[in-house]
mmCIF file of C-alpha atoms in Angstrom:
data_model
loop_
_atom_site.group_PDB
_atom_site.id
_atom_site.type_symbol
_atom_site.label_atom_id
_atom_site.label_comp_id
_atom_site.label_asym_id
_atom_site.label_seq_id
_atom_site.Cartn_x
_atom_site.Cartn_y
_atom_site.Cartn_z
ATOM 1 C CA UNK A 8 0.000 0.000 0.000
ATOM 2 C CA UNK A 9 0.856 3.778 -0.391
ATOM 3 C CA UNK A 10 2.836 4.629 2.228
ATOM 4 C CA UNK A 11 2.697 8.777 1.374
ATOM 5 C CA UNK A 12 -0.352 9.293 3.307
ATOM 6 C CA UNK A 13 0.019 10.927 7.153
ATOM 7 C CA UNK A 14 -2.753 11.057 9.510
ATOM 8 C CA UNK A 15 -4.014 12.800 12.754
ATOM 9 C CA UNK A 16 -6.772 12.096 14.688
ATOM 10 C CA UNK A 17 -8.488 13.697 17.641
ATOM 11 C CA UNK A 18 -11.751 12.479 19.788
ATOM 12 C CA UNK A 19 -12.991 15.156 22.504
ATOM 13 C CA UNK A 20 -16.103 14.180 25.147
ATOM 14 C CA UNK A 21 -16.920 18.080 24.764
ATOM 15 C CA UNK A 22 -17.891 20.694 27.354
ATOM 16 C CA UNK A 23 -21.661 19.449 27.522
ATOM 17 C CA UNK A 24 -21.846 15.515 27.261
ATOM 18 C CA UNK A 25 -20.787 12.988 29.738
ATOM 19 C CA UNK A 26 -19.835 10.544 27.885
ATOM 20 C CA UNK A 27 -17.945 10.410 24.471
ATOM 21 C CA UNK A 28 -19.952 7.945 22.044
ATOM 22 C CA UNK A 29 -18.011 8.255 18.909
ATOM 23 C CA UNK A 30 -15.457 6.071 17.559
ATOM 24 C CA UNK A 31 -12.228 5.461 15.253
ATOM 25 C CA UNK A 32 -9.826 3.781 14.116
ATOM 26 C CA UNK A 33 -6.647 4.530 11.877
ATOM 27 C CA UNK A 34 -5.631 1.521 9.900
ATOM 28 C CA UNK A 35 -2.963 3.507 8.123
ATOM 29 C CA UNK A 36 -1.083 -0.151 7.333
ATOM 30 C CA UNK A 37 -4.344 -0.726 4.815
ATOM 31 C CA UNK A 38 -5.104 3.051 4.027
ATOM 32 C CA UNK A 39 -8.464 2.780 5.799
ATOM 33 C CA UNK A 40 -9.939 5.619 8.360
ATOM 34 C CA UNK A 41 -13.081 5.100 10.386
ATOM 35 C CA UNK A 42 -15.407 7.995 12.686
ATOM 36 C CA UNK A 43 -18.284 6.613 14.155
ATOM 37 C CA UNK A 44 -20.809 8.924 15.631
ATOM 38 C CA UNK A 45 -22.928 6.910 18.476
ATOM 39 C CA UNK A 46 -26.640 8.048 18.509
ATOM 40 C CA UNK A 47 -27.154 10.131 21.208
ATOM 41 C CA UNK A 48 -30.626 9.530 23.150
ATOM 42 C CA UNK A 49 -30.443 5.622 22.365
ATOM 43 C CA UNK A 50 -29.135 2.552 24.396
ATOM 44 C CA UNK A 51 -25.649 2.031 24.062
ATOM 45 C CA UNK A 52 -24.323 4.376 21.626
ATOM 46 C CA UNK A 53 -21.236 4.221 22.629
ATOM 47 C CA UNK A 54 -21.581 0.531 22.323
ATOM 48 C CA UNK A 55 -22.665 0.703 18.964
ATOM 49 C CA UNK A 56 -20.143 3.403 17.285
ATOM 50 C CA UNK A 57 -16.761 1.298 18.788
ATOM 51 C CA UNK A 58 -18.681 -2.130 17.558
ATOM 52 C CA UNK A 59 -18.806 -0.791 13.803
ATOM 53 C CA UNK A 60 -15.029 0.077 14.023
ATOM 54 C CA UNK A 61 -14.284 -3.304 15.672
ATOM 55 C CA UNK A 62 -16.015 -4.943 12.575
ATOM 56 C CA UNK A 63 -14.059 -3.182 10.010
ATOM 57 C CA UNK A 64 -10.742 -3.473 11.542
ATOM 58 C CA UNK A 65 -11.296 -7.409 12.398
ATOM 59 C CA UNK A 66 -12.592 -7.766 9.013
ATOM 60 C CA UNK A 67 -9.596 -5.476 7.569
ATOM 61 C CA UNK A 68 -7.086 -7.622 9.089
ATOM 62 C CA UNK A 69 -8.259 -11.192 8.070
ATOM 63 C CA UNK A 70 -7.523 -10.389 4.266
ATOM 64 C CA UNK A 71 -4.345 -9.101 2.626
ATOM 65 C CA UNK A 72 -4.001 -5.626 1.966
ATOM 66 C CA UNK A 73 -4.114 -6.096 -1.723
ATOM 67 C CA UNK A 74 -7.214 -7.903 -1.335
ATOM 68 C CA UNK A 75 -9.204 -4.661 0.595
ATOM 69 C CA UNK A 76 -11.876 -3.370 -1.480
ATOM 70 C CA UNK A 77 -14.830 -0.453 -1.411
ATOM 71 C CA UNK A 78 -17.269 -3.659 -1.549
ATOM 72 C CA UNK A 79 -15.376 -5.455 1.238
ATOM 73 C CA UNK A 80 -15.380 -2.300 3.574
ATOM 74 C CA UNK A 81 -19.495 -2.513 2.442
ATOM 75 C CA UNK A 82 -19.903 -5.346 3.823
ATOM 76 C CA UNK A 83 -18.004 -4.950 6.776
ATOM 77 C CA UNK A 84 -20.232 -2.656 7.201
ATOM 78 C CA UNK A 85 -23.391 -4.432 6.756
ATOM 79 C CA UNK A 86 -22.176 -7.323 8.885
ATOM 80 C CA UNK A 87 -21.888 -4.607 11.862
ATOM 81 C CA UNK A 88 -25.261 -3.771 11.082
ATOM 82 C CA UNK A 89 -26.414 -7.337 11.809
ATOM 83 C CA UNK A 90 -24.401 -7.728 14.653
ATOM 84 C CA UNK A 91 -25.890 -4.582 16.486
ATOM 85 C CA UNK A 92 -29.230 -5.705 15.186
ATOM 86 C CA UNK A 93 -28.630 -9.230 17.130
ATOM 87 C CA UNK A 94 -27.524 -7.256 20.297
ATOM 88 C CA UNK A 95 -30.542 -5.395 20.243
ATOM 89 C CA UNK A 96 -32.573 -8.127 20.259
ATOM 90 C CA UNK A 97 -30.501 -10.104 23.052
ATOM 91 C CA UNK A 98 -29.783 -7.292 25.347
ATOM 92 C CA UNK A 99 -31.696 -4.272 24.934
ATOM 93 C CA UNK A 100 -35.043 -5.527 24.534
ATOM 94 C CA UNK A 101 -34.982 -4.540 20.954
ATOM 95 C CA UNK A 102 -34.351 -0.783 21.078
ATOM 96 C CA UNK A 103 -32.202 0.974 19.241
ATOM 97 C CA UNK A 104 -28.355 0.895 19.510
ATOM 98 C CA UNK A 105 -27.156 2.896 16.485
ATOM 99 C CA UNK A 106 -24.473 5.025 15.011
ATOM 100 C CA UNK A 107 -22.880 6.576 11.925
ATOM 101 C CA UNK A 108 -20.056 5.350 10.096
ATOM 102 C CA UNK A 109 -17.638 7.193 7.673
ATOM 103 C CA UNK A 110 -14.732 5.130 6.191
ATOM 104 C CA UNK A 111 -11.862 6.679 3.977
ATOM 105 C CA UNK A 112 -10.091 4.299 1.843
ATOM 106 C CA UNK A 113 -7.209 5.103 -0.382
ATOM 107 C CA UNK A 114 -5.234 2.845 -3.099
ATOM 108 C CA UNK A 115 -3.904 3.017 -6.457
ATOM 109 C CA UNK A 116 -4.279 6.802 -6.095
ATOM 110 C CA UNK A 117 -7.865 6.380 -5.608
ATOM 111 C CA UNK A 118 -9.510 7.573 -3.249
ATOM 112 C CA UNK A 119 -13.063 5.613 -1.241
ATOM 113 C CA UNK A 120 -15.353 8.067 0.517
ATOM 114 C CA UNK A 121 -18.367 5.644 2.429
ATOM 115 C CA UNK A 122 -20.723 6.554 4.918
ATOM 116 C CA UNK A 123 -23.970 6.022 6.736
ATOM 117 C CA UNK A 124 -25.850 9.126 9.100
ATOM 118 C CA UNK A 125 -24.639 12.275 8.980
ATOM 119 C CA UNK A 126 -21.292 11.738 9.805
ATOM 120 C CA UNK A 127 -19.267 13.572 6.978
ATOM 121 C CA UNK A 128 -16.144 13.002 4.416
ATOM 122 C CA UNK A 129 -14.509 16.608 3.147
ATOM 123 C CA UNK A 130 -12.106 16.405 0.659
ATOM 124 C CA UNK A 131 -9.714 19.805 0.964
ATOM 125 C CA UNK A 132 -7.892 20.403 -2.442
ATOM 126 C CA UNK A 133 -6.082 23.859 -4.219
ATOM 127 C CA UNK A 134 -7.842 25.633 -1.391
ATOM 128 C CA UNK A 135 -11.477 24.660 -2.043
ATOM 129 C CA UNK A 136 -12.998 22.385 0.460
ATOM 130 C CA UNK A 137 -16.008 19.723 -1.055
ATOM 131 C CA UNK A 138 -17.984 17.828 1.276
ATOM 132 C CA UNK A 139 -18.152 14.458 -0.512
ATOM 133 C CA UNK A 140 -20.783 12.981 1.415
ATOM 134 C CA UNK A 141 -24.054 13.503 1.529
ATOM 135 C CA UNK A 142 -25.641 13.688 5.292
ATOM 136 C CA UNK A 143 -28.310 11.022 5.447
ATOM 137 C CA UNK A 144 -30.827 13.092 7.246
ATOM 138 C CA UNK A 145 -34.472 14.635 6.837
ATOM 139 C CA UNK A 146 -32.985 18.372 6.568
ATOM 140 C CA UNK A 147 -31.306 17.191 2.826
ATOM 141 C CA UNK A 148 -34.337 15.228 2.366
ATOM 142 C CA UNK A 149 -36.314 18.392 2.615
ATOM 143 C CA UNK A 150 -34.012 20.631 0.803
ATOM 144 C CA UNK A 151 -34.179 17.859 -2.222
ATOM 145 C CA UNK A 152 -37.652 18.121 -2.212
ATOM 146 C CA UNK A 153 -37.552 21.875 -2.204
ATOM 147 C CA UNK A 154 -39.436 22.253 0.578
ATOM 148 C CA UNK A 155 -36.247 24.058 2.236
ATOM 149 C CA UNK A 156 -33.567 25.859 1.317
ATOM 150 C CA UNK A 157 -29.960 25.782 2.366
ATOM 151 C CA UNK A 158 -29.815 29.164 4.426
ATOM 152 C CA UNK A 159 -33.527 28.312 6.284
ATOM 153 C CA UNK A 160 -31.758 24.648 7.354
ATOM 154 C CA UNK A 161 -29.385 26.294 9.335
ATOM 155 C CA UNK A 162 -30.335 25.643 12.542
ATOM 156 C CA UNK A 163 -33.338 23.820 11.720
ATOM 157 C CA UNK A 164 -35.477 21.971 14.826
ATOM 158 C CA UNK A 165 -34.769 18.743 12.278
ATOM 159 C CA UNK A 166 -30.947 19.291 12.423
ATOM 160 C CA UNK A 167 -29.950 16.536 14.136
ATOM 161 C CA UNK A 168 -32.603 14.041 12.950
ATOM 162 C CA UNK A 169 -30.999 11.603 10.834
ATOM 163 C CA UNK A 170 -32.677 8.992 7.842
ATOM 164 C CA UNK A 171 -30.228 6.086 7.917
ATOM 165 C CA UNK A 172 -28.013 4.625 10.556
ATOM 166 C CA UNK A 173 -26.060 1.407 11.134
ATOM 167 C CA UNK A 174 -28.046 -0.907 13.497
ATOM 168 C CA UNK A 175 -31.392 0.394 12.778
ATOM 169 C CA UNK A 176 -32.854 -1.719 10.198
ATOM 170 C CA UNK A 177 -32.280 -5.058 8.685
ATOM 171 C CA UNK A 178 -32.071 -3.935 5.247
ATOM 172 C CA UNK A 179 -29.012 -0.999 5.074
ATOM 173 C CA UNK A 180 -27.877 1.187 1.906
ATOM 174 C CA UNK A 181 -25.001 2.494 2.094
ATOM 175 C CA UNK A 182 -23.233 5.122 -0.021
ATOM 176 C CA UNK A 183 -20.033 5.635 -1.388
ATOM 177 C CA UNK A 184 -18.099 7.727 -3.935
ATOM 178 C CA UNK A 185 -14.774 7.668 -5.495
ATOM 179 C CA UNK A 186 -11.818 9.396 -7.369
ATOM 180 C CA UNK A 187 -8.549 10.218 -8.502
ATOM 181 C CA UNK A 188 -6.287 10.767 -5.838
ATOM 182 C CA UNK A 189 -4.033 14.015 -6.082
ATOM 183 C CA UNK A 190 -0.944 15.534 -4.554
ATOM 184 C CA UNK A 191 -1.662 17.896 -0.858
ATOM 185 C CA UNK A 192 -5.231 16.512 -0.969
ATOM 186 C CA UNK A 193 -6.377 16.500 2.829
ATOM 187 C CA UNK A 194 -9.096 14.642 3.585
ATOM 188 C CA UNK A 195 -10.899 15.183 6.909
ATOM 189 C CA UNK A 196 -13.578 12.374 8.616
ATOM 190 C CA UNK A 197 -15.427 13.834 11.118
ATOM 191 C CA UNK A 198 -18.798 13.705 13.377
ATOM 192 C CA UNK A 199 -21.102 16.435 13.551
ATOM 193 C CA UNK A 200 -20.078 17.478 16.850
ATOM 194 C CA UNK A 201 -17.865 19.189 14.581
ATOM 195 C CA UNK A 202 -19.928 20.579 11.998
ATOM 196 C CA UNK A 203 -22.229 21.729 14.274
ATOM 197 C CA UNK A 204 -20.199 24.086 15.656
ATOM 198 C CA UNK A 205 -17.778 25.539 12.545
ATOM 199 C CA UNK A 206 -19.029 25.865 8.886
ATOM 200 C CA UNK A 207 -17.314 24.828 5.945
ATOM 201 C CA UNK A 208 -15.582 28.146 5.323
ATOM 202 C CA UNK A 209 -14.436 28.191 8.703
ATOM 203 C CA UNK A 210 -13.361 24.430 8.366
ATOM 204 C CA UNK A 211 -11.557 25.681 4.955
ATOM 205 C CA UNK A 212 -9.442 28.135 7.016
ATOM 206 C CA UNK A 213 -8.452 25.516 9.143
ATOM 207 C CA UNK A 214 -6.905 23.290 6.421
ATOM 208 C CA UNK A 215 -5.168 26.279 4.680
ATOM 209 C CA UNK A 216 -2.057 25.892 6.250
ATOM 210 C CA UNK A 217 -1.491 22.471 4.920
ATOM 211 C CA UNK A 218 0.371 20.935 8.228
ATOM 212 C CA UNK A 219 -2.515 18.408 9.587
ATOM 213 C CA UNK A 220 -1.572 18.933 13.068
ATOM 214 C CA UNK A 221 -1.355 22.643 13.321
ATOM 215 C CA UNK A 222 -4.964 22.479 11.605
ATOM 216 C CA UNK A 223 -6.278 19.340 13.718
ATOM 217 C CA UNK A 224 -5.536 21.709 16.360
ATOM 218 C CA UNK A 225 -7.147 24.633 15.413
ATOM 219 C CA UNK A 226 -10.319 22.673 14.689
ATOM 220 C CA UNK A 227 -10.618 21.062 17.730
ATOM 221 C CA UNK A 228 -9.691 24.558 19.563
ATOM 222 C CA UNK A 229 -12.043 26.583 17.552
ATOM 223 C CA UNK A 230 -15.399 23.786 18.138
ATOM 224 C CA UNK A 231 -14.128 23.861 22.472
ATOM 225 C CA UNK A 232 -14.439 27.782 21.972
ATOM 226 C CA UNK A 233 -17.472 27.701 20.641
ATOM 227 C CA UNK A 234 -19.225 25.547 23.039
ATOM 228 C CA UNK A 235 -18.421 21.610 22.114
ATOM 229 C CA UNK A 236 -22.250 21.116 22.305
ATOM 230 C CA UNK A 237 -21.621 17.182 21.011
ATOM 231 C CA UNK A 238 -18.738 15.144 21.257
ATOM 232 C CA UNK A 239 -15.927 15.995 18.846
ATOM 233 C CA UNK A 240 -13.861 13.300 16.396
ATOM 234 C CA UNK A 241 -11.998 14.045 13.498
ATOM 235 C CA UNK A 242 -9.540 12.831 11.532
ATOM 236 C CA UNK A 243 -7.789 14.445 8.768
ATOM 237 C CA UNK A 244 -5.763 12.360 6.414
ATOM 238 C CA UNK A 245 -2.612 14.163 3.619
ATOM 239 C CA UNK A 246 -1.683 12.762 0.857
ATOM 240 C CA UNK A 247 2.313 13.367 0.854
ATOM 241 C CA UNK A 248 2.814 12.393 -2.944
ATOM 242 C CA UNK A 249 1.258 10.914 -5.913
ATOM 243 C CA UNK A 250 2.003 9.075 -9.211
ATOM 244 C CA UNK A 251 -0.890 11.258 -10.860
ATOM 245 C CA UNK A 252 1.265 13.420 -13.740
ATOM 246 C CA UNK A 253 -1.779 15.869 -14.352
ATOM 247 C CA UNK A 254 -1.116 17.718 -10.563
ATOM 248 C CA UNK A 255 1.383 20.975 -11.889
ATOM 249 C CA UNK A 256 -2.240 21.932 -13.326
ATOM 250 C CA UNK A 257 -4.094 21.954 -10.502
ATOM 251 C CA UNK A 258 -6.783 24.092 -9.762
ATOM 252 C CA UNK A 259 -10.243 24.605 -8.629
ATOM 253 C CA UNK A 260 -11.775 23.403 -11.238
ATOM 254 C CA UNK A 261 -10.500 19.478 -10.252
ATOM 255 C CA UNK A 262 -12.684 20.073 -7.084
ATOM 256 C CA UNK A 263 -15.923 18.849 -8.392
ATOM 257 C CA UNK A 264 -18.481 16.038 -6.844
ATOM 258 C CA UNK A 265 -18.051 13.033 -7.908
ATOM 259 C CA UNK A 266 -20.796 10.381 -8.599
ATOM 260 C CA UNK A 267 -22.796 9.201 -5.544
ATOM 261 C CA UNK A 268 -23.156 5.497 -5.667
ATOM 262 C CA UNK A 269 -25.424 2.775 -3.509
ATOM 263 C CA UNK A 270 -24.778 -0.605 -2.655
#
């Protein structure tokens, strides 16, 4: 695997929660990062977010790294979902233990982005910043249907309510998107404890030195500033160098979103 790519992760409880219910993991040996986002108000989210990273990393590590896949990290995603399903049913009395998942996956200067919830994959490139996923939740369900707009979501009673989550239902969709993997791309994985504190330009400003730490540290100083409402995890992944010879040209213009896809 590429071994070009640094990472730096942070995971705060916040100023306001008790407990910290998100999860990662950084499997930089495979090129695979993982934020979990436990839902809050439900039994054992905290339970729920570290099972979905325990899947993918046992999973991971069975198979060779040559042989790790988007459709693999799928699945591993889908067999968390039955296992919290099966916990539910045995300990909880059947209610809910859920949580988001966001997975980064690099190789062959490629580049995975998969999620479930509203957990969120930004993709930080000649200064522009592009959310790649697509929050799973009734606000972007609303604005879809143009029954909202952007501006009137923000801060919305229906901000937090989220459409699709791992552990939830039997049947579970889950989205993904990929492409070409560039030179100084930063990718950041991160939980909404996050974005609901700082925007994206404010986010943008953060990445714009280019030195992950010095911006994983202003993020998580900025969101404590303003309040750490939620609990906090991030992780923002560089990629050091690539093969790709098209990256003297690069501009704005390669920052554009690629095609969602379902499986």
């Amino acid at each position: 695997m590429n071994k070009n790519f640094i990472s730096y992760a942070v995971s705060h409880r916040g100023v306001v929660r008790e407990l910290n219910e998100d999860a990662y993991i950084e499997l930089n040996k495979y090129n695979i990062w993982v934020v979990a986002d436990g839902m809050g108000g439900h039994e054992a989210g905290d339970f729920a977010s570290q099972l979905v990273v325990d899947v993918i990393k046992a999973e991971v590590e069975e198979l060779p790294a040559s042989s790790i896949s988007t459709e693999m990290l799928i699945k591993a995603i889908k067999s968390a979902n039955t296992k919290l399903l099966e916990y539910s049913s045995d300990f909880l009395a059947n209610k809910t233990a859920g949580t988001t998942v966001t997975v980064l996956f690099l190789k062959d200067n490629k580049y995975s982005a998969i999620w479930v919830g509203d957990s969120r994959i930004y993709l930080y490139r000649a200064n522009g910043l592009l959310q790649l996923s697509r929050d799973h939740s009734q606000i972007n369900d609303l604005i879809d249907e143009g029954l909202l707009t952007e501006q009137e979501a923000i801060n919305h009673p229906l901000a937090n309510v989220i459409t699709r989550a791992v552990g939830v239902q039997n049947e579970l969709s889950v989205d993904f998107v990929e492409g070409d993997l560039l030179t100084d791309d930063i990718f950041l994985l991160c939980s909404d404890g996050l974005t609901g504190e700082l925007n994206d330009s404010e986010i943008s400003i953060a990445l714009g030195p280019k030195n992950i730490i010095d911006s994983g540290m202003a993020l998580i100083h900025s969101t404590l500033v303003r309040g750490a409402r939620d609990n906090v995890t991030f992780i923002l992944v560089k990629n050091e160098k690539s093969d790709n010879s098209n990256d003297k040209t690069l501009t704005n213009n390669d920052l554009t979103v690629p095609l969602l896809l379902s499986k």
